[in-house]
Amino acid sequence: MTLAAVDDYVEFCLFLRRLTGIDLTQYKRPQMERRLRTFYANKGITLLTDAFSRLRSDPAHLEELLDRITINVSQLWRNPEQWEIIQTKLLPELAEHGQVRAWSAGCSYGAEAYTLATISHVAIPKGRVSITGTDIDKRMIERARLGLFSDEDARTAPEALLKVGFDRVEGGWRAKLKLRTMTRFDTGDLLQMRPQQGAFDLILCRNTVIYFAEPIRDELHLRLADALRPGGYLVIGSTERVSSPAALGLSMKDPFIYRKL
Ligand SMILES: C[S@@+](CC[C@H](N)C(=O)[O-])C[C@H]1O[C@@H](n2cnc3c(N)ncnc32)[C@H](O)[C@@H]1O
């Protein structure tokens, strides 16, 4: 398959969208093409028709491809400096308003959601916090529900906090029951979701829209801003930015933290 050829790439995207609902045309093309080309080179598949029939007939192969195109890298307390601000500044402020409804958008296998659940116990022990994690990748959502993490996942976690939220299990850590009751995980495609206006007090959308083409990234930030109540916060990844915060009704509090006006 010569995915470099425009027709092949577009045809492939259309096929995959029909098969799975995932729309690759909204992602950054050079990156995506590179991943697809490597995937098919390793499989020795050169014809588009062969690629299609294999994807149609072999669910394990389809899963493997999806695994390759969704980058699921995550970690507990990923970018610890952000968590410090969320714990000491955002959560106490948000809790003054009542229940904190949080959304981890593009949650992968749940590290972000369980980190938030843990620091909520420390920052606002009497506060009510509910956390929804969503991801397009159904296998990640199944994993997130188990709340299991490796030692590598816990590498950047502050030890004392880790022990608040997690029990030692063979080969790693498991989120305690108190955390699992605060969190729920659902499959969802950010490109299709239309969250209710003002439904959340805190949205974490880190290292996810970074894979999307620029216009769709801005559109998604707009939808996320819309899903925040006034005074709520959007937290993005440390290498990301919101293009025109004011136009979305957001003010920048920190390079990666935006407050809904
Ligand atoms: C790199 S992980 C980020 C995980 C976590 N937010 C963090 O920062 O550690 C990106 C996640 O975005 C998910 N993703 C990609 N496209 C998506 C889409 N259209 N809708 C929802 N999730 C998507 C991937 O499946 C992946 O789990």
Coordinates of C-alpha atoms and ligand atoms in Angstrom, one line a residue:
M1 CA 0.0 0.0 0.0
T2 CA 1.4 3.4 -0.9
L3 CA -0.3 5.5 1.8
A4 CA 1.8 8.4 0.7
A5 CA -0.4 8.6 -2.4
V6 CA -3.2 11.0 -1.6
D7 CA -5.9 8.8 -2.9
D8 CA -4.8 5.8 -0.9
Y9 CA -4.6 7.7 2.3
V10 CA -8.0 9.3 1.9
E11 CA -9.6 6.1 0.8
F12 CA -8.1 4.3 3.8
C13 CA -9.5 7.0 6.1
L14 CA -13.0 6.7 4.6
F15 CA -12.9 2.9 4.9
L16 CA -11.8 3.1 8.6
R17 CA -14.5 5.6 9.4
R18 CA -17.1 3.4 7.9
L19 CA -15.8 0.4 9.8
T20 CA -15.1 2.0 13.2
G21 CA -16.5 5.6 13.2
I22 CA -12.9 6.9 13.8
D23 CA -12.1 9.8 11.5
L24 CA -8.4 9.9 10.8
T25 CA -8.8 12.9 8.5
Q26 CA -9.1 15.0 11.6
Y27 CA -5.7 14.0 12.9
K28 CA -2.3 15.5 11.9
R29 CA -1.7 13.7 8.6
P30 CA 2.2 13.3 8.5
Q31 CA 2.2 11.6 11.9
M32 CA -0.7 9.4 11.1
E33 CA 0.7 8.4 7.7
R34 CA 4.0 7.5 9.2
R35 CA 2.3 5.2 11.8
L36 CA 0.2 3.5 9.1
R37 CA 3.1 3.0 6.7
T38 CA 5.2 1.4 9.4
F39 CA 2.3 -0.8 10.6
Y40 CA 1.7 -2.1 7.1
A41 CA 5.4 -2.4 6.2
N42 CA 5.8 -4.7 9.2
K43 CA 2.8 -6.8 8.2
G44 CA 4.0 -7.1 4.6
I45 CA 0.7 -5.8 3.4
T46 CA 1.2 -3.7 0.2
L47 CA -2.3 -3.5 -1.4
L48 CA -5.1 -1.4 -0.1
T49 CA -7.7 -4.1 -0.9
D50 CA -5.7 -6.6 1.2
A51 CA -5.6 -4.1 4.0
F52 CA -9.3 -3.7 3.9
S53 CA -10.2 -7.3 3.7
R54 CA -7.9 -8.1 6.7
L55 CA -9.4 -5.3 8.8
R56 CA -12.9 -6.5 7.9
S57 CA -12.2 -10.2 8.7
D58 CA -9.7 -10.1 11.6
P59 CA -10.8 -8.3 14.8
A60 CA -7.4 -8.8 16.5
H61 CA -5.7 -7.2 13.5
L62 CA -8.1 -4.2 13.7
E63 CA -7.4 -3.9 17.4
E64 CA -3.7 -3.9 16.7
L65 CA -4.1 -1.2 14.2
L66 CA -6.2 0.9 16.5
D67 CA -3.6 0.4 19.2
R68 CA -1.0 1.8 16.8
I69 CA -3.0 4.9 15.9
T70 CA -4.2 5.9 19.3
I71 CA -1.2 6.9 21.5
N72 CA -2.1 5.8 24.9
V73 CA 1.0 7.0 26.8
S74 CA 0.1 8.2 30.3
Q75 CA 1.4 8.1 33.9
L76 CA 0.2 8.8 37.4
W77 CA 1.1 12.4 38.4
R78 CA 2.3 13.1 34.8
N79 CA 3.7 16.6 34.9
P80 CA 3.8 16.8 38.7
E81 CA 4.0 20.6 38.7
Q82 CA 0.5 20.8 37.2
W83 CA -0.9 18.4 39.9
E84 CA 0.6 20.6 42.6
I85 CA -1.4 23.6 41.4
I86 CA -4.6 21.5 40.9
Q87 CA -4.2 20.2 44.5
T88 CA -3.3 23.4 46.3
K89 CA -5.2 26.0 44.3
L90 CA -7.9 24.7 42.0
L91 CA -9.6 22.0 44.0
P92 CA -10.0 24.1 47.2
E93 CA -11.4 27.0 45.2
L94 CA -13.8 24.8 43.2
A95 CA -15.0 23.0 46.3
E96 CA -16.3 26.3 47.7
H97 CA -18.9 26.1 45.0
G98 CA -20.1 22.6 46.1
Q99 CA -19.6 19.3 44.3
V100 CA -16.7 19.2 41.9
R101 CA -17.6 17.5 38.6
A102 CA -14.5 16.7 36.7
W103 CA -13.9 15.3 33.2
S104 CA -10.7 13.6 32.1
A105 CA -11.1 13.9 28.3
G106 CA -8.8 11.5 26.5
C107 CA -8.2 9.6 29.8
S108 CA -6.3 6.6 28.3
Y109 CA -6.1 3.9 31.0
G110 CA -7.2 6.2 33.8
A111 CA -3.9 7.5 35.3
E112 CA -5.1 11.1 35.2
A113 CA -8.5 10.4 36.7
Y114 CA -7.1 8.4 39.6
T115 CA -4.4 11.0 40.3
L116 CA -7.2 13.6 40.5
A117 CA -9.2 11.3 42.8
T118 CA -6.3 10.9 45.1
I119 CA -5.3 14.5 45.5
S120 CA -9.0 15.4 46.0
H121 CA -8.9 13.3 49.1
V122 CA -6.0 15.3 50.4
A123 CA -7.0 18.8 49.2
I124 CA -10.7 18.7 50.0
P125 CA -11.3 15.7 52.3
K126 CA -14.9 16.6 52.9
G127 CA -15.6 17.7 49.3
R128 CA -17.8 15.7 46.9
V129 CA -15.9 14.9 43.7
S130 CA -17.1 12.9 40.7
I131 CA -14.7 12.2 37.9
T132 CA -15.7 11.0 34.4
G133 CA -13.0 9.6 32.2
T134 CA -13.6 9.2 28.5
D135 CA -11.5 7.8 25.7
I136 CA -12.0 6.6 22.1
D137 CA -10.1 3.5 22.8
K138 CA -12.4 0.9 24.4
R139 CA -9.5 -1.3 25.6
M140 CA -8.1 1.6 27.5
I141 CA -11.5 2.2 29.1
E142 CA -11.7 -1.4 30.2
R143 CA -8.2 -1.1 31.7
A144 CA -9.1 2.2 33.4
R145 CA -12.0 0.5 35.2
L146 CA -9.6 -1.9 36.8
G147 CA -7.5 0.8 38.2
L148 CA -4.2 -1.1 37.8
F149 CA -0.9 0.6 37.3
S150 CA 2.7 -0.6 36.8
D151 CA 5.7 0.6 38.8
E152 CA 6.7 2.6 35.7
D153 CA 3.3 4.4 35.8
A154 CA 4.0 5.4 39.4
R155 CA 7.6 6.6 38.8
T156 CA 6.8 10.3 39.1
A157 CA 4.2 9.9 41.8
P158 CA 5.0 11.5 45.2
E159 CA 5.3 8.5 47.5
A160 CA 3.1 9.7 50.3
L161 CA 0.3 10.6 47.9
L162 CA 0.6 7.3 46.1
K163 CA 0.0 5.5 49.3
V164 CA -3.1 7.6 50.0
G165 CA -4.8 6.3 46.8
F166 CA -3.2 3.0 45.9
D167 CA -2.5 -0.4 47.3
R168 CA 0.7 -2.3 46.5
V169 CA -0.2 -5.3 44.3
E170 CA 2.1 -7.7 42.4
G171 CA 4.0 -5.8 39.8
G172 CA 2.5 -2.4 40.6
W173 CA -0.3 -0.5 42.2
R174 CA -4.1 -0.7 42.4
A175 CA -6.4 2.2 43.0
K176 CA -8.2 1.9 46.3
L177 CA -11.9 1.3 46.4
K178 CA -12.6 4.8 47.6
L179 CA -11.0 6.1 44.4
R180 CA -12.8 3.7 42.2
T181 CA -16.2 4.8 43.6
M182 CA -15.5 8.4 42.6
T183 CA -14.6 7.6 39.0
R184 CA -16.5 6.3 36.0
F185 CA -15.1 5.5 32.6
D186 CA -16.9 5.6 29.3
T187 CA -15.9 5.2 25.7
G188 CA -16.4 8.4 23.7
D189 CA -15.0 10.1 20.6
L190 CA -14.1 13.7 21.4
L191 CA -14.9 14.6 17.8
Q192 CA -18.4 13.4 18.2
M193 CA -19.2 14.3 21.8
R194 CA -21.4 17.3 22.5
P195 CA -21.1 17.7 26.3
Q196 CA -23.8 19.7 28.0
Q197 CA -23.1 23.4 28.5
G198 CA -21.6 24.1 31.9
A199 CA -21.7 20.5 32.9
F200 CA -18.2 20.5 34.5
D201 CA -16.2 22.4 37.0
L202 CA -12.9 21.0 36.0
I203 CA -11.8 19.5 32.6
L204 CA -8.4 17.9 32.1
C205 CA -7.7 17.5 28.4
R206 CA -3.9 16.9 28.3
N207 CA -1.8 15.4 25.5
T208 CA -4.9 14.4 23.4
V209 CA -5.9 17.2 21.1
I210 CA -2.2 17.6 20.3
Y211 CA -2.7 14.7 17.7
F212 CA -5.5 16.6 15.9
A213 CA -5.1 18.9 12.9
E214 CA -5.1 22.6 14.0
P215 CA -8.7 23.7 13.1
I216 CA -10.2 20.8 14.8
R217 CA -8.0 21.4 17.9
D218 CA -9.4 24.9 18.2
E219 CA -12.9 23.6 17.7
L220 CA -12.4 21.0 20.5
H221 CA -11.1 23.7 22.9
L222 CA -14.2 25.7 22.2
R223 CA -16.4 22.7 23.0
L224 CA -14.5 22.1 26.2
A225 CA -14.7 25.7 27.2
D226 CA -18.5 25.5 26.6
A227 CA -18.8 22.5 28.8
L228 CA -17.3 24.4 31.8
R229 CA -19.4 26.4 34.2
P230 CA -18.3 30.0 34.8
G231 CA -15.4 29.9 37.2
G232 CA -14.5 26.3 36.1
Y233 CA -11.0 25.4 34.9
L234 CA -9.6 23.8 31.8
V235 CA -6.1 22.1 32.2
I236 CA -4.2 21.3 29.0
G237 CA -0.9 19.5 28.4
S238 CA 2.4 21.2 29.2
T239 CA 3.4 21.4 25.5
E240 CA 0.0 22.6 24.3
R241 CA -1.8 26.0 24.1
V242 CA -5.2 27.3 23.5
S243 CA -5.1 29.6 20.4
S244 CA -7.4 32.5 21.4
P245 CA -8.5 32.0 24.9
A246 CA -10.5 35.2 25.2
A247 CA -12.5 34.3 22.1
L248 CA -13.5 31.0 24.0
G249 CA -14.5 32.9 27.1
L250 CA -11.3 31.7 28.9
S251 CA -8.6 33.6 30.8
M252 CA -5.1 32.1 31.2
K253 CA -4.1 31.6 34.9
D254 CA -1.0 29.7 34.2
P255 CA 0.4 28.6 30.8
F256 CA -1.6 25.4 31.0
I257 CA -4.6 26.5 33.2
Y258 CA -7.5 28.5 31.9
R259 CA -10.5 29.8 33.9
K260 CA -13.9 30.1 32.3
L261 CA -15.2 33.7 32.6
Ligands
LIG1 C1 -1.4 10.4 25.1 S1 -2.9 9.8 25.7 C2 -3.2 11.1 27.0 C3 -3.6 10.5 28.3 C4 -3.7 11.5 29.4 N1 -4.7 12.5 29.2 C5 -2.4 12.0 29.8 O1 -2.1 13.2 29.5 O2 -1.6 11.3 30.4 C6 -4.1 10.3 24.4 C7 -5.4 9.6 24.5 O3 -6.3 10.3 23.6 C8 -7.1 9.3 23.1 N2 -7.8 9.8 21.9 C9 -7.3 9.9 20.6 N3 -8.2 10.3 19.8 C10 -9.4 10.5 20.5 C11 -10.7 11.0 20.2 N4 -11.0 11.3 19.0 N5 -11.6 11.0 21.2 C12 -11.2 10.6 22.5 N6 -10.0 10.2 22.8 C13 -9.1 10.1 21.9 C14 -6.2 8.1 22.8 O4 -6.9 6.9 22.7 C15 -5.3 8.2 24.0 O5 -5.7 7.3 25.1

